[in-house]
PDB file of C-alpha atoms and ligand atoms in Angstrom:
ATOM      1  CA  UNK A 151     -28.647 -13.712  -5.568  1.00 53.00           C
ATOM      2  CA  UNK A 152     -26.000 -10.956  -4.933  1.00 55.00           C
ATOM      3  CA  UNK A 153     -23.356 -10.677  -7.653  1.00 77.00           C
ATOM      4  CA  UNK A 154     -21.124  -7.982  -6.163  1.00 93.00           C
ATOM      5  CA  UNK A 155     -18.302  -9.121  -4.240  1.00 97.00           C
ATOM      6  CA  UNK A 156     -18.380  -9.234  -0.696  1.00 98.00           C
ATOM      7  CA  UNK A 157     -15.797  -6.340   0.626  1.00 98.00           C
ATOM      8  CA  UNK A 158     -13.772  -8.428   3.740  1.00 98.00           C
ATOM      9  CA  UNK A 159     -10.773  -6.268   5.344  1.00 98.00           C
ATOM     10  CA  UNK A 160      -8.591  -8.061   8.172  1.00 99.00           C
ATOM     11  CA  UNK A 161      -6.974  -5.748  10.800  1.00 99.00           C
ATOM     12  CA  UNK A 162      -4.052  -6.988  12.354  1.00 98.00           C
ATOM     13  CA  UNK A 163      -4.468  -5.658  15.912  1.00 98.00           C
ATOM     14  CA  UNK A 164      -0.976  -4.627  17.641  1.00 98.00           C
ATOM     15  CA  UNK A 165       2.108  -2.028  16.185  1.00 98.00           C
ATOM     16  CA  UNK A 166       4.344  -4.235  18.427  1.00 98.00           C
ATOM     17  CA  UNK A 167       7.719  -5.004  15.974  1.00 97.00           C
ATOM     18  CA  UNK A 168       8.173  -8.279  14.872  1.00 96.00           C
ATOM     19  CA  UNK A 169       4.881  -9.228  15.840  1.00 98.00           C
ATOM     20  CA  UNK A 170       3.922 -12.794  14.702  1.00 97.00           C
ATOM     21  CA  UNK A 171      -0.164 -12.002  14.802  1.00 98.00           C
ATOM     22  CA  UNK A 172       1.069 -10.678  11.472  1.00 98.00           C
ATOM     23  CA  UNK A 173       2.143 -14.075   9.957  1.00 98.00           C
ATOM     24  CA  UNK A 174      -1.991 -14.857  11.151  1.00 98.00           C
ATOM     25  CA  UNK A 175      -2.805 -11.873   9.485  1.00 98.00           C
ATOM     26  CA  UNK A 176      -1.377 -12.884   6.015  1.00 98.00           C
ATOM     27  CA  UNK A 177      -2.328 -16.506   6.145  1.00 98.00           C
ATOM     28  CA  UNK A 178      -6.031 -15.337   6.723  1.00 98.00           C
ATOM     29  CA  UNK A 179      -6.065 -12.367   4.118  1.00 98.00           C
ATOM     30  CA  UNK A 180      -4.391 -14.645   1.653  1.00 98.00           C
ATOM     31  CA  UNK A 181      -6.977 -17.576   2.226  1.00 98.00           C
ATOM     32  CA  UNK A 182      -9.682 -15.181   1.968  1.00 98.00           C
ATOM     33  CA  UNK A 183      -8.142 -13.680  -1.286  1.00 97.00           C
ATOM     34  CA  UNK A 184      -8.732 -17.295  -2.915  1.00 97.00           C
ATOM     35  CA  UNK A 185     -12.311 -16.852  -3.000  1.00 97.00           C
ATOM     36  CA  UNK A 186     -13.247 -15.524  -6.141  1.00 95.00           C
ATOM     37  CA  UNK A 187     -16.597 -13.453  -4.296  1.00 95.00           C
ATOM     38  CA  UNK A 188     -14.724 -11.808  -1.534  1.00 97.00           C
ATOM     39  CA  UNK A 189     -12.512  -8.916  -1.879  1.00 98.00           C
ATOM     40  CA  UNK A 190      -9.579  -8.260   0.667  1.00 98.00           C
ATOM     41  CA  UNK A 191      -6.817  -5.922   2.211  1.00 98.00           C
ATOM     42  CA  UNK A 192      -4.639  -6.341   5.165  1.00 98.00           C
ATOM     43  CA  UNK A 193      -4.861  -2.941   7.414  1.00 98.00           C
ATOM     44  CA  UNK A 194      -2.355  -3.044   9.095  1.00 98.00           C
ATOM     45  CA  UNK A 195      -3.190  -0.642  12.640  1.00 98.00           C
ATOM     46  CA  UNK A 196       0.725   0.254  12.926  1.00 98.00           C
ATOM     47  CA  UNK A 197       0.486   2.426   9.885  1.00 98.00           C
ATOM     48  CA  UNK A 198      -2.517   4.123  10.414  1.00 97.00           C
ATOM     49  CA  UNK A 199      -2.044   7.931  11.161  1.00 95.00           C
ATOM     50  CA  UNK A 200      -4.131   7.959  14.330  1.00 96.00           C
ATOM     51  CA  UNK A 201      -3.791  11.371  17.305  1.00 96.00           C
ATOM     52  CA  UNK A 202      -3.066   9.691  20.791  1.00 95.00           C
ATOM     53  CA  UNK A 203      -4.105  13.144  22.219  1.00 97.00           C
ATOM     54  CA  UNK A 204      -7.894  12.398  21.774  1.00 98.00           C
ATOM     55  CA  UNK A 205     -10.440   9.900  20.978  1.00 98.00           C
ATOM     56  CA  UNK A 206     -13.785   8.006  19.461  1.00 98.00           C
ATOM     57  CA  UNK A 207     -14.892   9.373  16.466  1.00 98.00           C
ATOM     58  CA  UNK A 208     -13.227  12.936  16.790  1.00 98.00           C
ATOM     59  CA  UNK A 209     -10.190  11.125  15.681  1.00 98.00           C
ATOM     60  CA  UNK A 210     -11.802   9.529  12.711  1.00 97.00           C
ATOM     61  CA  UNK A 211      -9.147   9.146   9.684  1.00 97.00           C
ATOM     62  CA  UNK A 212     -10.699   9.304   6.091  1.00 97.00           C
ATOM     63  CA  UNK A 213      -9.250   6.410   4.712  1.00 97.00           C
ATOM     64  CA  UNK A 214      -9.952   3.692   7.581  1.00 98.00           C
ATOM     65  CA  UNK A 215     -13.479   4.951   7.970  1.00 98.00           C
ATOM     66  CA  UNK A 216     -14.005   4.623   4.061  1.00 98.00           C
ATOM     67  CA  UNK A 217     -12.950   0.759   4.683  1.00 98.00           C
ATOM     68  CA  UNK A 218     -14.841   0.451   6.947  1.00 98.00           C
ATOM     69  CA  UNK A 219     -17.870   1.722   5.014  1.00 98.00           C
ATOM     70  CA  UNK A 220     -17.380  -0.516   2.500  1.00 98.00           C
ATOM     71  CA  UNK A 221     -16.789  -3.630   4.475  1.00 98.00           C
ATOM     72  CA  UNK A 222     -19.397  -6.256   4.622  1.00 98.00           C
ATOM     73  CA  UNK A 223     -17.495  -8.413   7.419  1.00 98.00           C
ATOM     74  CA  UNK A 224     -13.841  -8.192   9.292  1.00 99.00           C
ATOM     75  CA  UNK A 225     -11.497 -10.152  10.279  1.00 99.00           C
ATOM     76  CA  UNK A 226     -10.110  -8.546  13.331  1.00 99.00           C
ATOM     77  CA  UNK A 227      -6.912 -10.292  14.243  1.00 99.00           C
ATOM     78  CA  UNK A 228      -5.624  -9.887  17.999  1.00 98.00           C
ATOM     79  CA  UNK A 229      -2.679 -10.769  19.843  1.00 98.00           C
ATOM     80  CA  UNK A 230      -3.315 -11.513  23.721  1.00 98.00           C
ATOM     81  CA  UNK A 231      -1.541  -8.591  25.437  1.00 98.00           C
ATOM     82  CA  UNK A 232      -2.209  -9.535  29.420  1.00 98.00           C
ATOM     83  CA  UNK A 233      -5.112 -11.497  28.794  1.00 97.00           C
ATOM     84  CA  UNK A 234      -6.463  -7.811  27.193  1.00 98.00           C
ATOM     85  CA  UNK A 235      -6.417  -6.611  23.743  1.00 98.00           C
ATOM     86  CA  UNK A 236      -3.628  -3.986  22.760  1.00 98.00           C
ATOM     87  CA  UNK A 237      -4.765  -0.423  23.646  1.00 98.00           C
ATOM     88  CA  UNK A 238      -4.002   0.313  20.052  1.00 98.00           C
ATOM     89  CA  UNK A 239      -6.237  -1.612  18.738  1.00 98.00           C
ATOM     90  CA  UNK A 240      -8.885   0.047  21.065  1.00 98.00           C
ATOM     91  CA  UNK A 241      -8.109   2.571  19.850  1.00 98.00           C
ATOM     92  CA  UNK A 242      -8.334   2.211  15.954  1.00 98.00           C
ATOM     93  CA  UNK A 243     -11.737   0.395  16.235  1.00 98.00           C
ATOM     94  CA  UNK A 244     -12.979   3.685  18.297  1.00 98.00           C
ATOM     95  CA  UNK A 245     -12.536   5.783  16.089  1.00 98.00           C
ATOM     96  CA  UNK A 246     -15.422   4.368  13.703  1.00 98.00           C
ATOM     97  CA  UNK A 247     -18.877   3.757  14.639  1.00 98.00           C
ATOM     98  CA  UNK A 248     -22.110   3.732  12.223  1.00 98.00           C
ATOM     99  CA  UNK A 249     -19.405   2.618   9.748  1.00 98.00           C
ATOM    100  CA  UNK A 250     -19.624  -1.025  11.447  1.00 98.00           C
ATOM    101  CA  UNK A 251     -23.598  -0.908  12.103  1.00 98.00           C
ATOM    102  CA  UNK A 252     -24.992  -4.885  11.150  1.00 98.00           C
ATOM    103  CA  UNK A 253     -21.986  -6.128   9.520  1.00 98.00           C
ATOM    104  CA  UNK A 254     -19.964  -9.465  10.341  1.00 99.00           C
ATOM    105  CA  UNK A 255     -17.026  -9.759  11.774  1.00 99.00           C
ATOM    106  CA  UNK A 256     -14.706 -12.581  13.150  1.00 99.00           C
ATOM    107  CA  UNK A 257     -11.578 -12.877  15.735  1.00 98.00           C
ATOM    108  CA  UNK A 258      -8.518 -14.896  15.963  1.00 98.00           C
ATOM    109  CA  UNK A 259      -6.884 -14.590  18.420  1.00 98.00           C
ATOM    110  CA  UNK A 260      -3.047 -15.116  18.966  1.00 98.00           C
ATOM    111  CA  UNK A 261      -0.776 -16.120  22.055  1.00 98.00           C
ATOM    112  CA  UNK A 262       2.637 -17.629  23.082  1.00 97.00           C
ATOM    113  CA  UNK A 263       0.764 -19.396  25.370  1.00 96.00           C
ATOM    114  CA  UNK A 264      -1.979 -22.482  24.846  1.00 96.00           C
ATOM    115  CA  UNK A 265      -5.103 -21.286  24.989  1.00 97.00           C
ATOM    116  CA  UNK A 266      -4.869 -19.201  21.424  1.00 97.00           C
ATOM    117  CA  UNK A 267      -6.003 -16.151  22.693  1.00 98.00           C
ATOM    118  CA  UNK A 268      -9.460 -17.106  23.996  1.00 98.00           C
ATOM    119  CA  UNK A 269      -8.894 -14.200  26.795  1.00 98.00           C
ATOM    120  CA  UNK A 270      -8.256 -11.557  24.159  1.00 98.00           C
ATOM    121  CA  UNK A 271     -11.470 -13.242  22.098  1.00 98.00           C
ATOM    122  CA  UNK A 272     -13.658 -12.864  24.980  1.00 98.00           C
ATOM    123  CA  UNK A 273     -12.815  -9.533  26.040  1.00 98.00           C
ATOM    124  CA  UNK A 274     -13.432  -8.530  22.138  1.00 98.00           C
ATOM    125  CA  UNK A 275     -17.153  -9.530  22.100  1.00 98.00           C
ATOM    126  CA  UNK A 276     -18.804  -7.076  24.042  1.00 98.00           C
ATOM    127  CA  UNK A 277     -16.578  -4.220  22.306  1.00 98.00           C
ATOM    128  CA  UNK A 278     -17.764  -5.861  19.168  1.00 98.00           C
ATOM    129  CA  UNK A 279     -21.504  -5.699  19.942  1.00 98.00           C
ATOM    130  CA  UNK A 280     -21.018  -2.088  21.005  1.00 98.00           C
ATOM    131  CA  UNK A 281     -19.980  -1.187  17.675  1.00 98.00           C
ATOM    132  CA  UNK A 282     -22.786  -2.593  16.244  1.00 98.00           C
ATOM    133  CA  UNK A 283     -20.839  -5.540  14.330  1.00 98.00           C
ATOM    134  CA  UNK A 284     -22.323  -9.230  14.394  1.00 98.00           C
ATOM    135  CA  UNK A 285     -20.400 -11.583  16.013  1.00 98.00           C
ATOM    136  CA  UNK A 286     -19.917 -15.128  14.251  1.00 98.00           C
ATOM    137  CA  UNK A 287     -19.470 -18.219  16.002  1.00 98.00           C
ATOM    138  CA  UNK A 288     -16.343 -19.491  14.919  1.00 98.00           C
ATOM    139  CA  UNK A 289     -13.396 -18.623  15.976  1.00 98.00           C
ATOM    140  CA  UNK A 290      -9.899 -19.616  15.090  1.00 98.00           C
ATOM    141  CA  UNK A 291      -7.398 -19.824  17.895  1.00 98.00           C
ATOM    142  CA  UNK A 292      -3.114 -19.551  17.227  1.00 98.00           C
ATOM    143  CA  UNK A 293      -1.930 -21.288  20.184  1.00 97.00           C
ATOM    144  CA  UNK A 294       1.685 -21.175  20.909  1.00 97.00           C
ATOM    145  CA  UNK A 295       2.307 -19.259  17.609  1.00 97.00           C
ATOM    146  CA  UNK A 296       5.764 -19.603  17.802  1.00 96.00           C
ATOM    147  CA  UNK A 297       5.177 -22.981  16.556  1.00 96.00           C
ATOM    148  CA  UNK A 298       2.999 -22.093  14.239  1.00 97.00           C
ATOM    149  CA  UNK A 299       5.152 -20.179  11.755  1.00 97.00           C
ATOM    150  CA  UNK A 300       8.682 -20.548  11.369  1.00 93.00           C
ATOM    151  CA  UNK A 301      11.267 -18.192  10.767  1.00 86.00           C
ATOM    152  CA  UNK A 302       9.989 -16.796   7.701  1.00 91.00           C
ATOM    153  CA  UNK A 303       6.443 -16.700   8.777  1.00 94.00           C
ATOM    154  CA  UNK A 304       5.714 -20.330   6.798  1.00 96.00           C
ATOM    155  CA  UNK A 305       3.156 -21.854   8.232  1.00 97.00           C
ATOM    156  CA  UNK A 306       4.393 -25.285  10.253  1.00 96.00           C
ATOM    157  CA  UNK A 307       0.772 -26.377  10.835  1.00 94.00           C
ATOM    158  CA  UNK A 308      -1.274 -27.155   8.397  1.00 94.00           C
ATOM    159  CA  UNK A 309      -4.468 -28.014  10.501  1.00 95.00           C
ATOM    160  CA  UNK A 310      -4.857 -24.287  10.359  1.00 98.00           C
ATOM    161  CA  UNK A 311      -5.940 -23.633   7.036  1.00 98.00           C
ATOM    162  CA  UNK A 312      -8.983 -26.167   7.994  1.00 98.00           C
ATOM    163  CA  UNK A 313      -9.820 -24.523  10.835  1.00 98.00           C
ATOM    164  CA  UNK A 314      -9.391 -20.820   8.439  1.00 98.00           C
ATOM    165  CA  UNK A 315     -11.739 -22.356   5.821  1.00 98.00           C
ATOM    166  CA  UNK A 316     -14.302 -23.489   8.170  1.00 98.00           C
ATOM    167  CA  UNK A 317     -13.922 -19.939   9.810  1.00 98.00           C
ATOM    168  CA  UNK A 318     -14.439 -18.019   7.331  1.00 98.00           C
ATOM    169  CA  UNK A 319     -17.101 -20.073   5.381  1.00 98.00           C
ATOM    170  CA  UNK A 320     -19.171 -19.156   8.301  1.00 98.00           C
ATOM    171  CA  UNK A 321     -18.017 -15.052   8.348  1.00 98.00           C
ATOM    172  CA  UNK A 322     -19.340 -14.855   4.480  1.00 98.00           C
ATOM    173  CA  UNK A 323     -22.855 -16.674   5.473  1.00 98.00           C
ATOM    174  CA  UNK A 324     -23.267 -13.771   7.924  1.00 98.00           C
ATOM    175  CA  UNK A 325     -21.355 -11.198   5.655  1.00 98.00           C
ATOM    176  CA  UNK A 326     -24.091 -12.098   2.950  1.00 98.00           C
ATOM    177  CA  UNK A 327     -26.802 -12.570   5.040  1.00 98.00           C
ATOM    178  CA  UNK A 328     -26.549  -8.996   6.895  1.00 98.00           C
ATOM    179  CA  UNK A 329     -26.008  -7.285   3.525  1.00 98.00           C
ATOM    180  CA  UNK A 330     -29.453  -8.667   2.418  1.00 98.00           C
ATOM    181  CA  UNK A 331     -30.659  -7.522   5.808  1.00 98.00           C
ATOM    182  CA  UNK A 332     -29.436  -4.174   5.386  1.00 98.00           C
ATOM    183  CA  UNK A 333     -29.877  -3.331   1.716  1.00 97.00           C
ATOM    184  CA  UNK A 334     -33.244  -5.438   1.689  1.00 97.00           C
ATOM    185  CA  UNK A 335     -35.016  -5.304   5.172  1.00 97.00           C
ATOM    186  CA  UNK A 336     -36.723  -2.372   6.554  1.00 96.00           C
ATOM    187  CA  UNK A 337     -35.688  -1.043  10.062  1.00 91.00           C
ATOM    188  CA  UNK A 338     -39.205  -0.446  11.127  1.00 84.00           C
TER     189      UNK A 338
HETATM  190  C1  FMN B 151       2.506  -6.773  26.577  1.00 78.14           C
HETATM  191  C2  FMN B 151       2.394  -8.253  26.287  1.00 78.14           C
HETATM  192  C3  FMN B 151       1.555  -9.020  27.059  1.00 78.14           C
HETATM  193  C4  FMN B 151       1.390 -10.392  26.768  1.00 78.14           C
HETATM  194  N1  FMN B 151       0.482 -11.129  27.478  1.00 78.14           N
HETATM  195  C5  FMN B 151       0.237 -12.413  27.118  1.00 78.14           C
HETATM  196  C6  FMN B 151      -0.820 -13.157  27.723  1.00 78.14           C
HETATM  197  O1  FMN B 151      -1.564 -12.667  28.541  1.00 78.14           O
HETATM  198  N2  FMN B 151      -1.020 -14.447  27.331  1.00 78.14           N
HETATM  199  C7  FMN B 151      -0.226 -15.041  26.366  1.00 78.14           C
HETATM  200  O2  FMN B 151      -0.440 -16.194  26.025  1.00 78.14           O
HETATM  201  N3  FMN B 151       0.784 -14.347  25.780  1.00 78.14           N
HETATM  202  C8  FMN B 151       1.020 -13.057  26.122  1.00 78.14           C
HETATM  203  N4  FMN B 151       1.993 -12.330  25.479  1.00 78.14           N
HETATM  204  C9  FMN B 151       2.792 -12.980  24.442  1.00 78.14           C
HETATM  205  C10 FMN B 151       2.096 -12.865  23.088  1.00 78.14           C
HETATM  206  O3  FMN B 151       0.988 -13.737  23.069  1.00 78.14           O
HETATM  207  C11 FMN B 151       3.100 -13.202  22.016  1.00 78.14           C
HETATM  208  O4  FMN B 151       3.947 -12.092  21.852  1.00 78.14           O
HETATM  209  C12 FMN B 151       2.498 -13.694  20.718  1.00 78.14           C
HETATM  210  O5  FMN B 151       3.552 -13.812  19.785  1.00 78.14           O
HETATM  211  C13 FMN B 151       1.405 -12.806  20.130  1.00 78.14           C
HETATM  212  O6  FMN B 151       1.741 -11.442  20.166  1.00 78.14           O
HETATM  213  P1  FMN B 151       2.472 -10.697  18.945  1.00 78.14           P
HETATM  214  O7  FMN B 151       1.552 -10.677  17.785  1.00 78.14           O
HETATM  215  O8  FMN B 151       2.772  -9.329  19.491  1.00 78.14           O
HETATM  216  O9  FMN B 151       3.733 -11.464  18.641  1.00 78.14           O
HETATM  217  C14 FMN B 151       2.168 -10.977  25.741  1.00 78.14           C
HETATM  218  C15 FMN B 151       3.039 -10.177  24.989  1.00 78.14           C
HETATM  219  C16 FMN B 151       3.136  -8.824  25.228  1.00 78.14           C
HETATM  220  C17 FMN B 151       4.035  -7.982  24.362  1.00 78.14           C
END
């Protein structure tokens, strides 16, 4: 039985102004901030004090790779930027390495379009495995997110704090499972 909470950061993945993967980013940090075990912050990538003149881990920044450290699972959320992920994000997630090594994480994904950012999803998981994070499962998928959200970044569709829950129910199975696994299981 582990008592501590579980440490779950979600990265909203583009600096582009006015972006509406932000409104995702809110709705999922504040859903996960109603469960009394897991702890949360929103990181958001635009603020974070990153060189452009360099790369990978010589460009690690203190703060984000103490975050990461502590993390037991993320929530990485991505616009889809020409079926791609934005560079930025690429970037940011670079820049950390053993800091990720057997620990959850999940992707929405976020488009104008109607297929919720399945592209940007799909081009995530094999930067994901790199890293060493675990992959989960579920996914969940803002299609058209202009309909999503209104104006003021309300939520217009309920249906997605189902799909959330169910989401991230399966995120803290692997967050807790993989914390076991590394705190409890030997390598060799
Ligand atoms: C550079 C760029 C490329 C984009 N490419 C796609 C795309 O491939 N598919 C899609 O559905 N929407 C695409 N969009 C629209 C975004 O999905 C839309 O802006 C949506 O709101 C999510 O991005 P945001 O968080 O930046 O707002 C693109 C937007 C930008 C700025």
């Amino acid at each position: 039985m582990q008592c501590r909470n579980l440490y779950s950061p979600v990265i909203l993945g583009t600096a582009r102004l006015g972006c509406m993967s932000a409104h995702a980013a809110r709705l999922v940090a504040s859903e996960l901030s109603k469960r009394p075990e897991i702890d949360t912050d929103l990181i958001d990538i635009a603020k974070l004090p990153l060189p452009t003149n360099d790369a990978g881990e010589a460009i690690k920044q203190a703060e984000f790779s103490a975050l990461m450290d502590r993390a037991d699972a993320l929530v990485v959320v991505s616009p889809e930027y020409n079926h791609g992920y934005p560079g930025l994000l690429k970037h940011v997630l670079d820049s950390c390495l053993k800091e990720y090594i057997h620990k959850a994480v999940g992707i929405v994904g976020v488009s104008a379009g109607p297929f919720g950012g399945t592209r940007v999803i799909q081009n995530l998981l094999p930067v994901m495995r790199e890293l060493g994070l675990v992959s989960i499962f579920w996914d969940v998928n803002f299609s058209s997110v202009q309909k999503a959200f209104d104006q003021q970044g309300r939520l217009s569709d309920e249906s997605y704090i189902r799909r959330i829950d169910k989401f991230l129910q399966e995120l803290i199975w692997m967050a807790r499972t993989l914390r076991h696994g590394r705190e409890q299981v030997p390598l060799n």
